[in-house]
Coordinates of C-alpha atoms and ligand atoms in Angstrom, one line a residue:
M1145 CA 24.3 -56.5 4.4
C1146 CA 27.1 -55.0 6.3
G1147 CA 28.2 -53.8 9.7
I1148 CA 28.5 -50.1 10.5
I1149 CA 29.7 -48.2 13.6
G1150 CA 30.2 -44.6 14.4
Y1151 CA 31.8 -42.7 17.4
I1152 CA 32.1 -39.1 18.5
G1153 CA 33.7 -38.1 21.8
G1154 CA 36.8 -37.7 23.8
G1155 CA 38.3 -41.1 23.0
N1156 CA 40.3 -42.3 20.1
A1157 CA 37.8 -42.7 17.3
A1158 CA 40.1 -44.9 15.1
E1159 CA 40.6 -47.4 17.9
I1160 CA 36.9 -47.5 18.8
V1161 CA 35.8 -47.9 15.2
L1162 CA 38.3 -50.6 14.6
G1163 CA 37.2 -52.6 17.7
G1164 CA 33.6 -52.2 16.6
L1165 CA 34.4 -53.4 13.0
K1166 CA 36.1 -56.5 14.4
R1167 CA 32.9 -57.3 16.4
L1168 CA 30.8 -56.7 13.3
E1169 CA 32.7 -58.9 10.8
Y1170 CA 30.0 -61.6 11.1
R1171 CA 27.8 -59.3 9.0
G1172 CA 30.3 -59.3 6.1
Y1173 CA 34.0 -59.5 5.6
D1174 CA 34.9 -58.8 2.0
S1175 CA 36.2 -55.3 2.5
A1176 CA 36.3 -52.7 5.3
G1177 CA 36.8 -49.0 5.6
A1178 CA 36.5 -45.9 7.9
A1179 CA 36.3 -42.2 7.6
F1180 CA 37.3 -39.6 10.2
V1181 CA 37.1 -35.9 10.7
A1182 CA 40.8 -35.1 11.5
D1183 CA 42.2 -31.9 9.9
G1184 CA 39.6 -32.4 7.1
L1185 CA 38.1 -35.7 6.0
R1186 CA 40.2 -38.8 6.0
V1187 CA 38.9 -42.0 4.3
V1188 CA 40.7 -45.3 4.4
K1189 CA 39.2 -48.4 2.7
K1190 CA 40.6 -51.8 1.7
Q1191 CA 39.4 -55.0 0.1
G1192 CA 39.7 -57.9 2.5
R1193 CA 39.2 -58.4 6.2
V1194 CA 39.1 -55.8 8.9
E1195 CA 42.7 -56.8 9.9
T1196 CA 43.9 -55.4 6.5
L1197 CA 42.6 -52.0 7.6
E1198 CA 44.2 -52.1 11.0
P1199 CA 47.7 -50.7 10.2
Y1200 CA 46.2 -47.7 8.4
L1201 CA 43.9 -46.8 11.3
K1202 CA 46.8 -47.0 13.8
E1203 CA 48.2 -43.7 12.5
I1204 CA 45.0 -41.8 12.7
S1205 CA 44.1 -39.5 15.6
A1206 CA 40.5 -38.3 15.5
R1207 CA 37.5 -37.7 17.7
I1208 CA 34.8 -38.5 15.1
G1209 CA 34.7 -41.6 12.9
I1210 CA 32.5 -44.0 11.0
G1211 CA 33.4 -47.5 9.8
H1212 CA 32.0 -50.2 7.6
T1213 CA 32.6 -53.9 7.0
R1214 CA 31.1 -55.1 3.7
W1215 CA 29.3 -58.0 2.2
A1216 CA 29.1 -57.1 -1.4
T1217 CA 25.6 -56.7 -3.0
H1218 CA 26.3 -54.2 -5.8
G1219 CA 29.8 -54.2 -7.2
V1220 CA 32.6 -56.7 -6.6
P1221 CA 34.7 -56.7 -3.4
S1222 CA 37.4 -54.0 -4.1
D1223 CA 39.0 -51.0 -2.5
A1224 CA 36.9 -48.7 -4.7
N1225 CA 33.6 -50.4 -3.8
A1226 CA 34.4 -50.5 -0.1
H1227 CA 32.7 -48.0 2.1
P1228 CA 32.8 -45.1 3.2
H1229 CA 31.9 -43.3 0.0
R1230 CA 32.9 -39.7 -0.3
A1231 CA 31.5 -36.8 -2.2
G1232 CA 32.9 -33.3 -1.5
G1233 CA 33.5 -33.0 2.2
I1234 CA 31.0 -35.7 3.2
A1235 CA 31.5 -39.4 3.8
V1236 CA 28.8 -42.0 4.3
V1237 CA 28.5 -45.7 5.3
H1238 CA 25.5 -47.7 4.3
N1239 CA 23.9 -51.0 5.2
G1240 CA 21.0 -52.1 3.0
I1241 CA 20.1 -51.7 -0.7
I1242 CA 19.1 -48.5 -2.5
E1243 CA 16.7 -50.0 -5.0
N1244 CA 16.3 -46.8 -7.1
Y1245 CA 20.0 -46.2 -7.3
A1246 CA 20.3 -46.5 -11.1
E1247 CA 17.8 -43.6 -11.7
L1248 CA 19.4 -41.5 -9.0
K1249 CA 22.9 -42.2 -10.4
A1250 CA 22.0 -41.3 -13.9
E1251 CA 20.5 -38.0 -12.7
L1252 CA 23.5 -37.2 -10.6
I1253 CA 25.9 -38.0 -13.4
S1254 CA 24.0 -35.8 -15.8
G1255 CA 24.4 -33.0 -13.2
G1256 CA 28.2 -33.5 -13.3
A1257 CA 28.8 -36.0 -10.4
K1258 CA 31.8 -38.3 -10.8
F1259 CA 31.2 -41.8 -9.5
L1260 CA 34.2 -43.9 -8.3
S1261 CA 32.5 -47.2 -7.4
D1262 CA 29.9 -49.6 -8.8
T1263 CA 27.9 -49.6 -5.5
D1264 CA 24.3 -48.5 -5.0
S1265 CA 25.5 -46.7 -1.8
E1266 CA 27.7 -44.0 -3.5
V1267 CA 24.5 -42.2 -4.7
V1268 CA 23.8 -41.4 -1.0
A1269 CA 27.2 -39.6 -0.7
H1270 CA 26.5 -37.6 -3.9
L1271 CA 22.9 -36.7 -2.8
L1272 CA 24.1 -35.6 0.6
N1273 CA 26.8 -33.4 -1.0
K1274 CA 24.2 -32.0 -3.5
N1275 CA 21.7 -31.2 -0.7
Y1276 CA 24.3 -29.8 1.7
R1277 CA 23.7 -26.1 2.7
G1278 CA 25.8 -26.0 5.8
D1279 CA 23.8 -28.5 7.9
L1280 CA 24.4 -32.3 7.5
T1281 CA 21.2 -33.1 9.4
E1282 CA 19.1 -31.2 6.9
A1283 CA 21.0 -32.7 4.0
M1284 CA 20.1 -36.1 5.3
Q1285 CA 16.5 -35.2 5.7
K1286 CA 16.3 -34.1 2.1
T1287 CA 18.3 -37.1 0.9
V1288 CA 16.3 -39.9 2.5
K1289 CA 13.1 -38.6 0.9
L1290 CA 14.7 -39.6 -2.4
L1291 CA 15.7 -43.1 -1.5
K1292 CA 13.8 -46.3 -2.1
G1293 CA 14.8 -49.6 -0.5
S1294 CA 16.5 -50.3 2.8
Y1295 CA 19.1 -48.4 4.6
A1296 CA 21.0 -47.8 7.8
L1297 CA 23.1 -44.7 7.1
M1298 CA 25.8 -42.8 8.9
A1299 CA 27.4 -39.6 7.6
I1300 CA 30.1 -37.2 8.7
C1301 CA 31.1 -33.8 7.2
E1302 CA 34.6 -32.3 7.3
T1303 CA 33.3 -29.0 8.7
E1304 CA 30.8 -30.3 11.4
Q1305 CA 31.3 -31.9 14.8
K1306 CA 28.5 -34.5 14.5
I1307 CA 27.4 -37.8 13.0
V1308 CA 24.1 -38.0 11.3
A1309 CA 22.3 -41.4 11.1
A1310 CA 19.1 -42.5 9.4
R1311 CA 17.3 -45.8 9.1
C1312 CA 14.6 -47.5 7.0
K1313 CA 14.2 -51.3 7.3
S1314 CA 17.8 -51.9 8.3
P1315 CA 18.5 -51.9 12.0
L1316 CA 20.4 -49.0 13.6
I1317 CA 21.0 -48.3 17.3
I1318 CA 22.4 -45.3 19.3
G1319 CA 24.7 -45.9 22.2
Y1320 CA 25.0 -43.4 25.1
G1321 CA 28.6 -43.3 26.4
D1322 CA 30.2 -41.4 29.3
D1323 CA 32.6 -39.3 27.2
G1324 CA 30.9 -39.6 23.8
N1325 CA 28.2 -41.3 21.9
Y1326 CA 27.9 -44.2 19.4
C1327 CA 25.8 -45.4 16.6
A1328 CA 25.9 -49.0 15.1
S1329 CA 24.1 -51.5 13.1
D1330 CA 23.6 -53.7 16.1
E1331 CA 24.4 -54.2 19.8
P1332 CA 27.5 -56.5 19.5
A1333 CA 29.4 -53.6 17.9
L1334 CA 28.9 -51.6 21.1
A1335 CA 29.6 -54.4 23.5
G1336 CA 31.7 -53.1 26.4
L1337 CA 31.4 -49.5 25.1
C1338 CA 28.2 -48.2 26.6
D1339 CA 25.5 -49.5 29.0
T1340 CA 22.5 -47.7 27.4
I1341 CA 21.1 -47.8 23.9
T1342 CA 18.2 -46.7 21.8
I1343 CA 16.9 -48.7 18.9
L1344 CA 15.9 -46.3 16.2
E1345 CA 12.6 -46.7 14.4
D1346 CA 12.0 -46.7 10.7
G1347 CA 12.1 -43.2 9.3
D1348 CA 14.2 -41.9 12.2
I1349 CA 17.1 -39.5 11.7
A1350 CA 19.5 -39.0 14.6
E1351 CA 22.0 -36.2 15.1
I1352 CA 24.8 -37.3 17.4
T1353 CA 27.3 -35.1 19.0
Q1354 CA 29.7 -35.7 21.8
K1355 CA 27.3 -34.4 24.5
N1356 CA 23.9 -34.7 22.9
I1357 CA 21.6 -36.9 20.8
K1358 CA 18.6 -35.6 18.9
I1359 CA 16.2 -38.0 17.2
F1360 CA 13.7 -36.9 14.6
D1361 CA 10.8 -39.0 13.3
K1362 CA 9.9 -39.5 9.6
F1363 CA 8.1 -36.1 9.6
F1364 CA 11.3 -34.5 11.0
K1365 CA 9.6 -33.8 14.3
P1366 CA 11.9 -34.3 17.4
V1367 CA 10.9 -37.5 19.2
A1368 CA 12.0 -39.3 22.4
R1369 CA 12.8 -43.0 21.9
L1370 CA 13.0 -45.6 24.6
K1371 CA 16.4 -46.0 26.3
E1372 CA 17.3 -49.7 27.1
P1373 CA 20.2 -51.5 28.7
N1374 CA 22.9 -52.7 26.3
L1375 CA 22.8 -56.5 26.7
A1376 CA 25.7 -57.3 24.3
V1377 CA 28.4 -59.4 26.0
S1378 CA 31.7 -57.6 26.0
A1379 CA 33.9 -60.6 26.6
S1380 CA 35.3 -61.9 23.3
L1381 CA 34.4 -65.6 22.9
G1382 CA 37.4 -67.7 22.7
L1383 CA 38.0 -71.0 20.9
D1384 CA 38.6 -72.9 24.2
G1385 CA 41.3 -75.0 22.5
Y1386 CA 39.2 -75.9 19.4
P1387 CA 40.7 -75.2 16.0
H1388 CA 37.5 -73.6 14.7
Y1389 CA 34.3 -72.1 16.1
M1390 CA 32.3 -74.6 14.0
L1391 CA 33.7 -77.5 15.9
K1392 CA 33.4 -75.8 19.2
E1393 CA 29.8 -74.9 18.5
L1394 CA 29.0 -78.4 17.2
R1395 CA 30.3 -79.8 20.5
E1396 CA 28.0 -77.3 22.3
T1397 CA 24.9 -78.9 20.7
P1398 CA 23.9 -80.9 23.9
L1399 CA 24.0 -77.7 25.9
S1400 CA 21.9 -75.9 23.2
V1401 CA 19.2 -78.6 23.4
E1402 CA 19.2 -78.7 27.2
A1403 CA 19.1 -74.9 27.6
T1404 CA 16.4 -74.5 24.9
A1405 CA 14.2 -77.0 26.7
R1406 CA 14.7 -75.1 30.0
A1407 CA 13.9 -71.8 28.3
F1408 CA 10.7 -73.3 26.7
E1409 CA 9.2 -74.1 30.1
K1410 CA 9.0 -70.3 30.7
V1411 CA 7.1 -69.5 27.6
K1412 CA 4.9 -72.6 27.2
N1413 CA 1.8 -71.2 28.7
T1414 CA 2.1 -67.9 26.9
L1415 CA 2.5 -69.7 23.6
S1416 CA -0.5 -72.0 24.2
A1417 CA -2.7 -69.0 25.2
A1418 CA -1.5 -66.9 22.2
L1419 CA -2.2 -69.7 19.8
A1420 CA -5.6 -70.9 21.2
G1421 CA -8.0 -71.2 18.3
V1422 CA -5.3 -71.3 15.6
E1423 CA -6.4 -73.5 12.7
R1424 CA -3.5 -73.3 10.4
V1425 CA 0.3 -72.9 10.8
I1426 CA 2.9 -71.6 8.3
L1427 CA 6.5 -72.0 9.1
T1428 CA 9.1 -69.8 7.4
G1429 CA 12.8 -69.0 7.5
C1430 CA 15.9 -69.0 5.3
G1431 CA 18.7 -71.5 4.8
T1432 CA 19.4 -73.7 7.8
A1433 CA 16.5 -72.1 9.7
Y1434 CA 14.2 -73.1 6.9
H1435 CA 15.5 -76.7 7.2
A1436 CA 14.5 -76.5 10.9
A1437 CA 11.1 -75.1 9.9
L1438 CA 10.6 -78.1 7.6
I1439 CA 11.0 -80.4 10.6
G1440 CA 8.8 -78.2 12.7
K1441 CA 6.0 -78.5 10.1
R1442 CA 6.1 -82.3 10.5
Y1443 CA 6.0 -81.9 14.3
I1444 CA 3.0 -79.6 14.2
E1445 CA 1.1 -81.8 11.8
C1446 CA 1.9 -85.1 13.6
F1447 CA 1.6 -83.9 17.2
A1448 CA -1.1 -81.2 17.1
R1449 CA -2.8 -82.3 13.9
I1450 CA -3.0 -78.7 12.8
P1451 CA -2.5 -78.2 9.0
A1452 CA 1.0 -76.8 8.5
E1453 CA 2.9 -75.4 5.5
C1454 CA 6.5 -74.4 5.2
E1455 CA 8.0 -71.9 2.8
T1456 CA 11.3 -70.1 2.5
A1457 CA 10.8 -66.5 3.8
G1458 CA 11.9 -65.0 0.5
E1459 CA 9.2 -66.9 -1.4
F1460 CA 6.5 -66.4 1.2
R1461 CA 6.8 -62.6 1.1
Y1462 CA 5.9 -62.3 -2.5
K1463 CA 3.1 -64.9 -2.8
N1464 CA 0.2 -62.9 -1.5
P1465 CA -0.2 -65.5 1.3
I1466 CA -3.6 -66.4 2.7
I1467 CA -3.5 -65.4 6.3
D1468 CA -6.1 -64.5 8.9
E1469 CA -6.4 -64.3 12.7
K1470 CA -6.6 -68.1 12.9
T1471 CA -3.2 -68.5 11.2
A1472 CA 0.1 -68.6 13.2
V1473 CA 3.3 -67.9 11.3
F1474 CA 6.4 -69.4 13.0
A1475 CA 9.4 -67.3 11.8
V1476 CA 12.6 -69.2 12.5
S1477 CA 15.8 -67.3 12.6
Q1478 CA 19.1 -67.6 14.5
S1479 CA 19.9 -63.9 14.3
G1480 CA 16.3 -62.6 14.3
E1481 CA 17.6 -60.0 11.8
T1482 CA 17.4 -61.9 8.5
A1483 CA 15.6 -59.4 6.2
D1484 CA 13.4 -61.9 4.4
T1485 CA 12.3 -63.6 7.6
V1486 CA 11.6 -60.3 9.4
E1487 CA 9.6 -58.9 6.5
A1488 CA 7.7 -62.2 6.2
A1489 CA 6.8 -61.9 9.8
R1490 CA 5.8 -58.2 9.4
L1491 CA 3.6 -59.2 6.4
A1492 CA 1.9 -62.0 8.4
L1493 CA 1.1 -59.5 11.2
S1494 CA -0.3 -57.0 8.8
L1495 CA -2.7 -59.6 7.4
G1496 CA -4.0 -60.3 10.9
G1497 CA -2.0 -63.5 11.7
K1498 CA 0.0 -64.3 14.8
V1499 CA 3.7 -64.4 14.7
V1500 CA 5.8 -66.8 16.7
A1501 CA 9.5 -65.9 16.6
V1502 CA 11.7 -68.9 17.1
T1503 CA 15.1 -67.3 17.6
N1504 CA 18.5 -67.4 19.3
S1505 CA 18.6 -63.6 19.4
H1506 CA 16.4 -62.6 22.2
R1507 CA 16.4 -58.9 21.4
S1508 CA 16.2 -58.4 17.6
E1509 CA 13.9 -57.1 14.9
L1510 CA 12.0 -60.4 15.0
T1511 CA 11.4 -60.4 18.8
R1512 CA 10.3 -56.8 18.7
L1513 CA 7.5 -57.5 16.3
A1514 CA 6.5 -61.0 17.3
T1515 CA 3.2 -61.9 19.0
V1516 CA 5.2 -64.4 21.1
V1517 CA 8.8 -65.5 21.3
V1518 CA 10.0 -69.1 21.6
P1519 CA 13.6 -68.8 22.6
V1520 CA 16.4 -70.9 21.2
A1521 CA 19.1 -70.9 23.9
A1522 CA 22.1 -72.0 21.8
G1523 CA 24.3 -69.1 23.0
P1524 CA 26.4 -67.0 20.7
E1525 CA 27.2 -68.6 17.4
I1526 CA 30.3 -67.2 15.8
C1527 CA 30.9 -69.5 12.8
V1528 CA 29.0 -68.3 9.8
A1529 CA 27.6 -71.8 9.3
A1530 CA 24.8 -72.5 11.7
T1531 CA 25.2 -75.7 13.8
K1532 CA 24.0 -75.6 17.5
S1533 CA 21.4 -73.0 16.7
Y1534 CA 19.8 -75.5 14.1
T1535 CA 19.5 -78.2 16.7
G1536 CA 18.2 -75.7 19.2
Q1537 CA 15.6 -74.6 16.7
I1538 CA 14.5 -78.2 16.2
A1539 CA 14.3 -78.7 20.0
A1540 CA 12.2 -75.5 20.4
L1541 CA 9.8 -76.5 17.5
Y1542 CA 9.5 -80.0 19.0
L1543 CA 8.4 -78.6 22.3
A1544 CA 6.2 -75.9 20.8
A1545 CA 4.3 -78.5 18.6
A1546 CA 4.0 -80.8 21.6
A1547 CA 2.6 -78.0 23.7
L1548 CA -0.1 -77.3 21.0
A1549 CA -1.1 -81.0 21.4
G1550 CA -2.0 -80.7 25.0
E1551 CA -0.4 -80.9 28.5
K1552 CA -0.2 -84.7 28.7
F1553 CA 1.5 -85.1 25.4
Y1554 CA 3.8 -82.2 26.1
L1555 CA 5.0 -83.8 29.3
E1556 CA 5.8 -87.0 27.5
C1557 CA 7.7 -85.2 24.8
A1558 CA 9.6 -83.0 27.2
E1559 CA 10.7 -86.2 29.1
K1560 CA 11.8 -87.9 25.8
L1561 CA 13.8 -84.8 24.9
K1562 CA 15.7 -85.0 28.2
S1563 CA 17.5 -88.1 26.9
I1564 CA 18.9 -86.3 23.9
P1565 CA 21.9 -84.3 25.3
K1566 CA 23.5 -87.5 26.6
L1567 CA 22.9 -89.3 23.3
L1568 CA 24.5 -86.3 21.5
T1569 CA 27.5 -86.4 23.8
Y1570 CA 27.8 -90.1 23.1
T1571 CA 27.4 -89.5 19.3
F1572 CA 30.3 -86.9 19.4
E1573 CA 32.5 -89.3 21.2
S1574 CA 31.8 -92.3 19.0
L1575 CA 31.6 -90.5 15.6
D1576 CA 34.5 -91.1 13.3
M1577 CA 34.0 -89.2 10.1
R1578 CA 37.5 -89.1 8.9
S1579 CA 37.4 -91.6 6.0
L1580 CA 33.9 -90.5 4.9
A1581 CA 35.1 -86.9 4.9
H1582 CA 38.0 -87.8 2.6
I1583 CA 35.6 -89.6 0.3
C1584 CA 33.3 -86.6 0.2
A1585 CA 36.1 -84.2 -0.2
S1586 CA 37.3 -86.0 -3.3
S1587 CA 33.9 -86.5 -4.9
S1588 CA 32.7 -84.4 -7.8
S1589 CA 29.3 -84.1 -6.1
V1590 CA 27.7 -85.4 -2.9
Y1591 CA 24.0 -86.2 -2.7
F1592 CA 22.2 -86.4 0.6
L1593 CA 19.2 -88.6 0.5
G1594 CA 16.4 -89.4 2.9
R1595 CA 12.6 -89.5 3.3
D1596 CA 10.3 -87.4 5.5
L1597 CA 12.3 -86.1 8.5
D1598 CA 15.5 -87.7 7.1
Y1599 CA 14.9 -85.7 3.9
A1600 CA 14.8 -82.4 5.8
V1601 CA 18.1 -83.4 7.4
A1602 CA 19.5 -84.4 4.0
L1603 CA 18.8 -80.8 2.8
E1604 CA 20.7 -79.4 5.8
G1605 CA 23.6 -81.9 5.2
S1606 CA 23.9 -80.8 1.6
L1607 CA 23.8 -77.1 2.4
K1608 CA 26.4 -77.4 5.2
L1609 CA 28.8 -79.4 3.0
K1610 CA 28.5 -76.9 0.1
E1611 CA 28.8 -73.9 2.4
V1612 CA 32.0 -74.9 4.3
S1613 CA 33.8 -77.3 1.9
Y1614 CA 32.5 -75.9 -1.5
V1615 CA 31.8 -79.5 -2.7
S1616 CA 28.7 -79.3 -4.8
G1617 CA 25.6 -81.6 -4.5
E1618 CA 22.0 -81.7 -3.5
G1619 CA 19.7 -82.8 -0.8
Y1620 CA 17.1 -85.0 -2.4
P1621 CA 14.1 -87.2 -1.3
S1622 CA 15.4 -90.7 -1.8
G1623 CA 12.1 -91.8 -3.5
E1624 CA 12.6 -89.1 -6.2
L1625 CA 16.1 -90.2 -7.1
K1626 CA 15.0 -92.5 -9.9
H1627 CA 12.9 -89.7 -11.5
G1628 CA 15.9 -87.8 -12.8
T1629 CA 18.9 -87.2 -10.5
L1630 CA 20.0 -90.8 -10.9
A1631 CA 21.4 -89.7 -14.3
L1632 CA 24.1 -87.8 -12.4
I1633 CA 25.4 -90.8 -10.5
D1634 CA 28.8 -92.2 -11.5
Y1635 CA 31.9 -93.4 -9.7
N1636 CA 32.9 -89.8 -8.9
T1637 CA 29.8 -89.1 -6.9
T1638 CA 29.0 -90.0 -3.3
S1639 CA 25.5 -90.4 -1.9
V1640 CA 25.0 -90.1 1.8
V1641 CA 21.7 -91.9 2.7
I1642 CA 20.1 -91.0 6.0
I1643 CA 17.9 -93.8 7.4
C1644 CA 16.4 -93.0 10.9
D1645 CA 12.8 -93.9 10.3
E1646 CA 12.1 -97.6 10.7
A1647 CA 8.8 -97.5 8.7
L1648 CA 10.6 -96.0 5.7
A1649 CA 13.9 -97.8 6.0
G1650 CA 13.2 -100.3 3.3
K1651 CA 12.4 -97.5 0.8
S1652 CA 15.7 -95.7 1.4
E1653 CA 17.6 -99.0 1.3
N1654 CA 16.2 -99.3 -2.3
A1655 CA 17.9 -95.9 -3.1
V1656 CA 21.2 -97.3 -1.7
E1657 CA 20.9 -100.3 -4.1
Q1658 CA 20.0 -98.0 -7.0
V1659 CA 23.0 -95.9 -6.6
L1660 CA 25.4 -98.8 -6.0
S1661 CA 24.2 -100.5 -9.2
R1662 CA 25.1 -97.3 -11.2
G1663 CA 28.6 -97.4 -9.8
G1664 CA 28.2 -94.5 -7.3
K1665 CA 29.7 -94.5 -3.9
V1666 CA 27.3 -94.7 -1.0
A1667 CA 27.5 -94.1 2.8
V1668 CA 24.6 -94.7 5.2
I1669 CA 23.8 -92.7 8.4
T1670 CA 21.4 -94.7 10.5
N1671 CA 20.3 -95.5 14.0
I1672 CA 18.2 -98.5 13.1
E1673 CA 19.7 -101.9 14.1
G1674 CA 18.4 -103.8 11.0
V1675 CA 19.9 -101.3 8.6
K1676 CA 23.3 -101.3 10.5
K1677 CA 23.3 -105.2 10.2
R1678 CA 22.6 -105.1 6.5
F1679 CA 25.3 -102.6 5.6
T1680 CA 28.1 -103.1 8.1
G1681 CA 31.3 -104.1 6.4
K1682 CA 29.8 -103.3 3.0
L1683 CA 29.6 -99.5 3.0
P1684 CA 30.9 -96.7 5.1
L1685 CA 28.3 -96.6 7.9
V1686 CA 27.7 -93.8 10.4
D1687 CA 26.3 -95.6 13.5
L1688 CA 24.0 -93.4 15.6
P1689 CA 22.3 -94.5 18.9
P1690 CA 18.7 -95.5 18.7
C1691 CA 16.1 -92.9 19.7
D1692 CA 12.5 -91.8 19.1
K1693 CA 12.0 -91.2 15.3
F1694 CA 10.9 -87.6 15.9
L1695 CA 14.1 -86.8 17.8
S1696 CA 16.4 -88.6 15.4
P1697 CA 17.0 -85.4 13.4
L1698 CA 18.9 -84.0 16.4
L1699 CA 21.4 -86.8 16.0
S1700 CA 21.5 -87.1 12.3
A1701 CA 21.9 -83.4 12.0
V1702 CA 25.1 -83.4 14.0
A1703 CA 26.4 -86.3 11.9
V1704 CA 25.9 -84.4 8.6
Q1705 CA 27.2 -81.2 10.1
M1706 CA 30.3 -82.9 11.5
L1707 CA 30.8 -84.6 8.0
A1708 CA 30.7 -81.1 6.4
Y1709 CA 33.2 -79.8 9.0
K1710 CA 35.6 -82.7 8.5
A1711 CA 35.4 -82.5 4.7
A1712 CA 36.1 -78.7 4.8
A1713 CA 39.1 -79.4 7.1
V1714 CA 40.4 -82.0 4.6
L1715 CA 40.2 -79.4 1.8
G1716 CA 41.8 -76.7 4.0
R1717 CA 38.9 -74.3 3.7
E1718 CA 38.5 -71.2 5.8
I1719 CA 35.8 -73.0 7.8
D1720 CA 34.4 -70.2 10.1
K1721 CA 34.2 -67.6 7.4
P1722 CA 33.4 -69.3 4.1
R1723 CA 33.8 -67.3 0.9
N1724 CA 31.1 -65.0 -0.2
L1725 CA 28.9 -65.4 2.9
A1726 CA 28.0 -63.5 6.0
K1727 CA 26.4 -64.6 9.3
S1728 CA 23.6 -62.2 9.4
V1729 CA 21.8 -61.5 6.1
T1730 CA 20.0 -58.2 6.6
V1731 CA 19.4 -57.4 2.9
E1732 CA 17.0 -59.1 0.4
Ligands
F6R2389 C1 23.8 -71.9 6.9 C2 23.3 -70.7 7.5 C3 22.3 -69.9 6.8 C4 21.3 -69.3 7.8 C5 20.4 -68.3 7.1 C6 19.3 -67.7 8.0 O1 24.7 -72.6 7.7 O2 23.7 -70.3 8.6 O3 21.6 -70.6 5.8 O4 20.6 -70.3 8.4 O5 21.1 -67.2 6.5 O6 19.9 -67.0 9.1 P1 19.1 -66.8 10.4 O7 18.8 -68.1 11.0 O8 19.9 -65.9 11.2 O9 17.8 -66.1 10.0

């Protein structure tokens, strides 16, 4: 998944495309490129960050341009695999995956086409070139008929004054400017550039000139699509003195929980009405959002006593799930654009289920299709690793589950949640992760262990540590340790045991002893007084304030996320943009 932007108008296309690419880097940052119509077609593309491209764009003067920032799917990050791809006088940028590219490529090669990259996207450039008879819009129409998979495409031609865009399953928006028009993979790319946008629908093709925008539907009939205000914030979000966005965003966790609770009040009745009569709940999401969904499952079962299941969205989609009108599917996603989560939600709707979008992005693919939206109000999250959005998701799911259990129970829960922002602030002020971070940074593997809700947080702790510090390990149920994983424990490994459930504390303490007796290093994260007493002075101990067991994941989550942050800092990692990743995963 990648970010794309196009501009045609009276302004400096190179400058506008460059600015847009900088705002889109969260969608991928392993290479970047741009193409312009300026005395013929000019294509510049480079492996690396958008900043690598910047000096080359400074010398270009053009009125038409398209740009791309890449997260590699097919073909390693390299200059050749960077977009745009060119064939003849046509250049194209692509976000998505062309699933039938191998057949198309073989056919094009047998017809004499010369490929310069290993990407799936280059076939689109060759098809456009092959289908071109003097009109790029018609060439695009012929080309998309041949494509299988997902795409947001933008193409320009050296002899035409227009950009032609097409979408199928990957988001694409048009922006209406004063002295020109825009096209981009999402709103942030157009922040500060235009006030009005149109979100294209699947199958749409748009022909964009400086003065005019024509949209055609999948039957190539002209259509009018809704014009909406551009809500993207134009101000760039600063670090406010923090060394990294990850730390800044972690410290914003109390605000995220507070604002999410306030936002929930506004949707509580709509949610309860929409889910009246629901007999089964499935929660889904990817990565960190899936970890929040695991916690949500326990809330729904424990509070509302509704049977609940949880599955990663990528698995859920392909399991022919059993869903009817009495099933609610909670799709959890920070971005609201994650392809697997969006497609899982679409599938649930098509089978007659209700979809609850739990998302930090209040205008996204997910919110557009959901039956009801439960907002996460974490605010913009820049660091690729999710932090405050995860805690916001947990807070939103806590309140949603409580609301399903009835008004009286909801009011009690909402009151309990009010104590959390203060406890989080206290936790940040009292946490000292430095020595544990050094221990983890020098370990061969780090295992995060816990039971029930603590296990869900253990999974998140492990993911976050891997993601930002590249230290390997696993999140594991502490009761399962002795059934296999114990074989991996030695003096080079560290186990971080989370114990925030009094009823299960003794069981997790057994795991601590089992690891110690095999020579492994152990640290304990707990908010239970008895556990603190037992291990103080004997083991590295992360001492959290006591709170309701169901709310403890909010505190233990920031502890494991902070540990990951500190370990990554010890190792000198590029914390806000870990290698091989992107913030928004819009491909399968
Ligand atoms: C990990 C992380 C990812 C995302 C996942 C889903 O720190 O950020 O695992 O949680 O890619 O993204 P969203 O929530 O946008 O659907």
